[in-house]
Short mmCIF file of C-alpha atoms in Angstrom, two decimals:
data_model
loop_
_atom_site.label_atom_id
_atom_site.label_comp_id
_atom_site.label_asym_id
_atom_site.label_seq_id
_atom_site.Cartn_x
_atom_site.Cartn_y
_atom_site.Cartn_z
CA MET A 1 -10.00 23.52 26.54
CA SER A 2 -12.20 19.99 27.47
CA ALA A 3 -10.46 16.63 26.65
CA ALA A 4 -12.89 16.55 23.78
CA LYS A 5 -11.61 19.34 21.64
CA ILE A 6 -8.21 18.14 22.78
CA ALA A 7 -8.93 15.34 20.94
CA GLU A 8 -10.80 16.47 18.24
CA HIS A 9 -7.89 19.01 17.45
CA ALA A 10 -5.88 16.47 17.57
CA ALA A 11 -7.75 13.86 15.03
CA SER A 12 -8.25 17.51 13.08
CA ALA A 13 -4.27 18.15 12.55
CA GLY A 14 -3.41 14.30 10.77
CA GLU A 15 -4.75 12.61 7.86
CA ARG A 16 -7.02 9.77 7.10
CA ILE A 17 -5.69 7.53 4.60
CA ILE A 18 -7.06 4.18 3.48
CA ILE A 19 -4.72 0.42 3.26
CA THR A 20 -5.84 -2.73 1.77
CA GLY A 21 -4.16 -5.41 1.77
CA ALA A 22 -3.17 -5.39 5.80
CA THR A 23 -3.71 -8.91 6.89
CA GLY A 24 -0.49 -9.61 4.38
CA ASN A 25 3.03 -9.27 4.65
CA ALA A 26 3.78 -5.63 3.18
CA GLY A 27 0.11 -4.50 4.33
CA SER A 28 0.63 -5.18 7.77
CA GLY A 29 4.33 -3.10 8.13
CA ILE A 30 2.19 -0.44 6.68
CA LEU A 31 -0.49 -0.88 8.88
CA THR A 32 1.69 -1.13 11.63
CA ALA A 33 3.54 1.92 10.82
CA ALA A 34 0.13 4.24 10.36
CA LEU A 35 -0.95 3.13 13.65
CA ALA A 36 2.09 4.54 15.28
CA SER A 37 2.48 8.09 13.31
CA PRO A 38 2.12 11.12 14.30
CA LEU A 39 0.78 11.81 10.52
CA ILE A 40 -2.30 9.72 10.81
CA SER A 41 -5.54 10.74 12.51
CA GLY A 42 -7.37 7.97 11.23
CA VAL A 43 -6.80 4.28 8.80
CA THR A 44 -9.49 2.62 7.39
CA VAL A 45 -8.56 -0.62 6.41
CA ILE A 46 -10.86 -2.53 3.51
CA SER A 47 -10.26 -5.90 3.98
CA ARG A 48 -11.85 -9.25 3.12
CA LYS A 49 -11.18 -9.99 6.84
CA PRO A 50 -9.88 -8.20 10.10
CA PRO A 51 -6.41 -7.14 11.15
CA TYR A 52 -4.94 -8.53 13.19
CA ILE A 53 -4.69 -6.03 15.64
CA THR A 54 -6.86 -2.92 17.37
CA HIS A 55 -6.27 0.70 17.91
CA PRO A 56 -8.16 3.70 18.98
CA LYS A 57 -6.84 4.79 14.87
CA LEU A 58 -8.31 1.88 13.36
CA THR A 59 -11.71 1.03 11.49
CA THR A 60 -12.41 -1.52 9.17
CA ILE A 61 -14.53 -2.13 6.66
CA LEU A 62 -15.04 -5.68 5.30
CA LEU A 63 -15.94 -5.93 2.06
CA ALA A 64 -17.77 -8.98 2.60
CA PRO A 65 -21.47 -10.25 2.59
CA PRO A 66 -23.79 -9.12 3.61
CA ASP A 67 -22.89 -5.38 2.94
CA TYR A 68 -20.57 -6.02 -0.27
CA PRO A 69 -21.00 -9.55 -1.17
CA GLU A 70 -18.94 -9.16 -4.32
CA GLY A 71 -15.62 -7.85 -2.37
CA PHE A 72 -13.28 -6.45 -4.53
CA ASP A 73 -14.56 -8.17 -7.48
CA VAL A 74 -16.92 -4.90 -8.22
CA LYS A 75 -16.78 -2.98 -12.03
CA GLU A 76 -17.47 -0.48 -10.07
CA VAL A 77 -17.06 0.77 -6.88
CA PRO A 78 -20.55 0.88 -4.11
CA PRO A 79 -21.89 4.44 -3.97
CA SER A 80 -22.35 3.44 -0.04
CA LEU A 81 -18.03 2.95 -0.08
CA LEU A 82 -17.33 5.80 -1.58
CA GLU A 83 -19.81 7.82 0.79
CA ARG A 84 -17.98 6.23 3.63
CA LEU A 85 -14.80 7.11 2.19
CA LYS A 86 -15.09 11.20 2.27
CA GLY A 87 -12.30 12.90 4.11
CA HIS A 88 -9.63 10.24 3.23
CA SER A 89 -6.80 12.11 1.51
CA ALA A 90 -5.20 8.48 0.19
CA VAL A 91 -4.64 4.82 0.01
CA ILE A 92 -1.74 2.54 0.19
CA TRP A 93 -2.52 0.03 -1.81
CA ALA A 94 -1.05 -2.98 -0.59
CA LEU A 95 -3.73 -5.47 -1.82
CA GLY A 96 -1.78 -8.48 -4.24
CA ILE A 97 -1.11 -12.32 -4.09
CA SER A 98 1.84 -14.21 -5.37
CA GLN A 99 1.89 -15.33 -8.98
CA THR A 100 2.46 -18.96 -7.26
CA GLN A 101 -0.64 -19.42 -4.85
CA VAL A 102 -3.53 -18.18 -8.24
CA ASN A 103 -3.56 -19.13 -12.40
CA GLN A 104 -2.84 -16.46 -14.83
CA GLN A 105 -6.28 -14.73 -15.18
CA ASP A 106 -6.71 -14.52 -11.52
CA TYR A 107 -3.47 -12.99 -10.75
CA ILE A 108 -4.47 -10.17 -13.21
CA LYS A 109 -7.94 -9.10 -11.98
CA ILE A 110 -6.64 -9.30 -8.13
CA THR A 111 -2.89 -6.97 -8.94
CA HIS A 112 -4.17 -4.92 -11.58
CA ASP A 113 -8.35 -4.95 -12.30
CA TYR A 114 -9.10 -4.68 -8.92
CA THR A 115 -6.31 -1.69 -8.61
CA ASP A 116 -7.76 -0.04 -12.03
CA THR A 117 -10.88 -0.14 -10.34
CA PHE A 118 -10.77 1.11 -6.84
CA ALA A 119 -8.23 3.70 -8.28
CA ARG A 120 -10.80 5.27 -10.70
CA ALA A 121 -12.80 5.35 -7.96
CA PHE A 122 -11.53 6.75 -5.78
CA SER A 123 -9.92 9.83 -7.85
CA SER A 124 -13.49 11.18 -6.80
CA LEU A 125 -12.03 11.72 -3.48
CA GLY A 126 -9.57 14.48 -4.14
CA THR A 127 -9.78 18.09 -5.14
CA SER A 128 -7.15 20.30 -6.98
CA SER A 129 -6.37 21.97 -3.31
CA ASN A 130 -5.89 19.03 -1.99
CA PRO A 131 -5.30 15.72 -4.33
CA PHE A 132 -5.93 12.45 -3.25
CA ARG A 133 -3.33 10.50 -3.34
CA PHE A 134 -2.72 6.92 -4.56
CA VAL A 135 0.21 5.02 -3.23
CA PHE A 136 0.50 1.54 -5.19
CA VAL A 137 3.08 -1.16 -3.80
CA SER A 138 4.49 -2.75 -6.64
CA GLY A 139 7.39 -4.43 -6.49
CA GLU A 140 11.14 -4.58 -7.62
CA GLY A 141 11.53 -6.38 -11.54
CA ALA A 142 7.90 -4.68 -12.65
CA ASP A 143 8.43 -3.47 -16.17
CA GLN A 144 6.05 -0.97 -17.81
CA ASN A 145 6.90 -1.63 -21.42
CA GLU A 146 5.41 -5.23 -19.96
CA LYS A 147 8.40 -7.35 -21.58
CA GLY A 148 9.53 -8.75 -18.12
CA ARG A 149 9.34 -12.67 -18.56
CA ALA A 150 7.42 -13.25 -15.49
CA LEU A 151 3.80 -12.43 -15.08
CA PHE A 152 4.27 -10.22 -11.83
CA SER A 153 6.87 -7.98 -13.81
CA ARG A 154 4.49 -7.42 -16.72
CA ILE A 155 1.12 -6.75 -15.25
CA LYS A 156 2.55 -4.30 -11.62
CA GLY A 157 4.10 -2.92 -14.78
CA ARG A 158 0.83 -2.27 -16.50
CA THR A 159 -1.28 -1.49 -13.26
CA GLU A 160 2.04 1.29 -12.98
CA LYS A 161 1.76 3.03 -16.15
CA GLU A 162 -1.46 2.98 -16.17
CA LEU A 163 -2.63 4.70 -12.33
CA LYS A 164 0.65 7.51 -14.00
CA ALA A 165 -1.87 8.11 -17.03
CA MET A 166 -4.96 8.09 -14.59
CA GLU A 167 -2.62 11.40 -12.70
CA THR A 168 -5.11 15.15 -12.29
CA ASP A 169 -4.61 18.06 -10.68
CA SER A 170 -6.64 15.99 -7.93
CA PHE A 171 -5.62 13.00 -8.11
CA ARG A 172 -1.85 12.04 -8.02
CA THR A 173 0.04 8.75 -7.83
CA ILE A 174 3.00 6.90 -6.92
CA SER A 175 4.50 3.25 -7.06
CA VAL A 176 6.80 2.26 -5.05
CA ARG A 177 9.12 -0.89 -5.81
CA PRO A 178 10.18 -3.05 -2.46
CA GLY A 179 12.38 -5.64 -2.87
CA GLY A 180 12.08 -8.74 -0.91
CA ILE A 181 9.76 -7.61 2.05
CA LEU A 182 10.70 -9.41 5.33
CA PRO A 183 8.44 -9.74 7.88
CA MET A 184 7.33 -8.63 11.08
CA PRO A 185 8.32 -11.12 14.00
CA GLU A 186 4.61 -10.49 14.71
CA HIS A 187 3.38 -11.86 10.90
CA ARG A 188 5.21 -14.51 10.87
CA GLN A 189 2.94 -16.47 13.64
CA TYR A 190 0.55 -16.18 10.83
CA MET A 191 2.45 -17.91 8.25
CA SER A 192 2.94 -21.30 8.24
CA THR A 193 6.48 -22.69 9.62
CA LEU A 194 8.22 -23.41 6.45
CA LEU A 195 7.98 -20.23 5.17
CA SER A 196 8.32 -18.07 8.68
CA VAL A 197 11.93 -20.27 8.67
CA THR A 198 12.93 -19.19 4.99
CA TRP A 199 12.37 -15.60 5.57
CA ARG A 200 14.27 -15.56 8.78
CA VAL A 201 17.00 -16.97 7.24
CA ALA A 202 16.90 -15.31 3.45
CA GLY A 203 16.42 -12.16 5.51
CA ALA A 204 19.92 -12.81 7.31
CA ILE A 205 21.31 -14.03 4.38
CA PHE A 206 20.47 -10.68 2.31
CA ASN A 207 20.89 -8.19 4.91
CA THR A 208 24.44 -9.39 4.98
CA VAL A 209 25.55 -10.14 1.31
CA TYR A 210 23.23 -7.44 -0.50
CA PRO A 211 21.35 -5.36 1.41
CA LYS A 212 19.81 -3.09 -1.20
CA ALA A 213 17.72 -6.10 -2.98
CA VAL A 214 15.86 -6.36 0.75
CA ILE A 215 13.30 -4.48 3.19
CA GLU A 216 11.71 -4.11 6.80
CA SER A 217 7.75 -4.73 6.51
CA VAL A 218 7.64 -1.83 8.91
CA ASP A 219 10.72 0.37 7.23
CA LEU A 220 8.80 -0.14 3.98
CA GLY A 221 5.34 0.68 5.99
CA VAL A 222 7.17 3.94 7.37
CA ALA A 223 8.35 5.09 4.07
CA CYS A 224 4.66 4.67 1.98
CA VAL A 225 3.30 6.26 4.78
CA GLU A 226 5.19 9.40 4.63
CA ILE A 227 4.59 9.30 0.95
CA ALA A 228 0.69 8.99 1.62
CA ALA A 229 0.56 11.53 4.24
CA GLY A 230 2.03 13.79 1.44
CA LYS A 231 4.10 16.46 3.66
CA ASN A 232 6.44 18.33 2.03
CA GLY A 233 7.18 16.33 -0.41
CA LYS A 234 9.01 13.78 1.08
CA GLY A 235 9.36 10.51 -1.53
CA TRP A 236 7.38 12.05 -4.65
CA ASP A 237 10.71 14.19 -5.17
CA LYS A 238 12.21 10.30 -5.62
CA ARG A 239 9.58 9.03 -8.10
CA THR A 240 11.00 8.42 -11.64
CA GLU A 241 9.49 10.19 -14.32
CA GLN A 242 7.69 6.46 -15.03
CA GLY A 243 6.38 7.21 -11.65
CA TRP A 244 8.18 5.14 -9.60
CA VAL A 245 11.01 4.59 -6.22
CA PRO A 246 12.79 1.68 -5.98
CA ASN A 247 13.68 -0.01 -3.23
CA PRO A 248 17.24 1.51 -2.01
CA VAL A 249 15.59 4.86 -1.98
CA LEU A 250 12.39 3.61 0.19
CA LYS A 251 15.12 2.42 2.86
CA GLU A 252 16.96 5.46 2.75
CA LEU A 253 13.65 7.30 3.29
CA ALA A 254 12.54 5.00 6.28
CA GLU A 255 16.33 5.77 7.55
CA GLU A 256 16.26 9.28 7.38
CA LEU A 257 12.69 9.53 8.93
CA LYS A 258 13.57 7.22 11.70
CA ARG A 259 16.79 9.59 12.39
CA ALA A 260 14.47 13.09 12.40
CA GLY A 261 11.93 11.02 14.44
CA GLY A 262 9.60 10.96 11.76
CA ALA A 263 6.52 8.82 10.18
CA ARG A 264 7.35 5.87 12.84
CA ALA A 265 8.13 8.12 15.92
#
């Protein structure tokens, strides 16, 4: 078999997935895990700016002028973008922002509206024999009853609930609820000095006192990639009736996979 055929066979053996939010704290760990995973043959990042790394598996689609001047802020996903995404089997939707960084209207738009618009569009990418998988990175404290005091609790919960209601035989959804996400050292260099130091101190404290409340970003990535790949139902079998997976279960899944040489191997 020629080298080209071997490469073609290797690529066909894995899944092609989409990642959003790849330059953020959660997304950078997810991207790192996806690129390292033998389950994944190709990663397409959809972003307003390029990710910080390059890799043979990685393709980037910039939602920016001139091709996509409205970015994520669209009422309908451009058909040209969907055409470029055919052949992908899943998305890990890690796009998000802290409620402290924007006003309420913008937080709802970024957290809920963008997710809803793209999920509805991505639902056309699957079939009943090979459903498209939508992995939504939510957060501990999300409340699907929308009675939480914090804005993020209500809006993340609303988004989870509406994604679950979108499920069909060709479109599956799952929400993951990480706790405090501890950034990779490679990502901390892009943070402010104060934020970087804060995370290092907080991580050391919580990992000692209350480890179930936090998760390393790459461990979150390992779990999310396994779930997105859809092999053997790992992760999917752990979701609640409401369609979400809590932080301790994400940590357990990541540890199990690392011991077995799974998604991060």
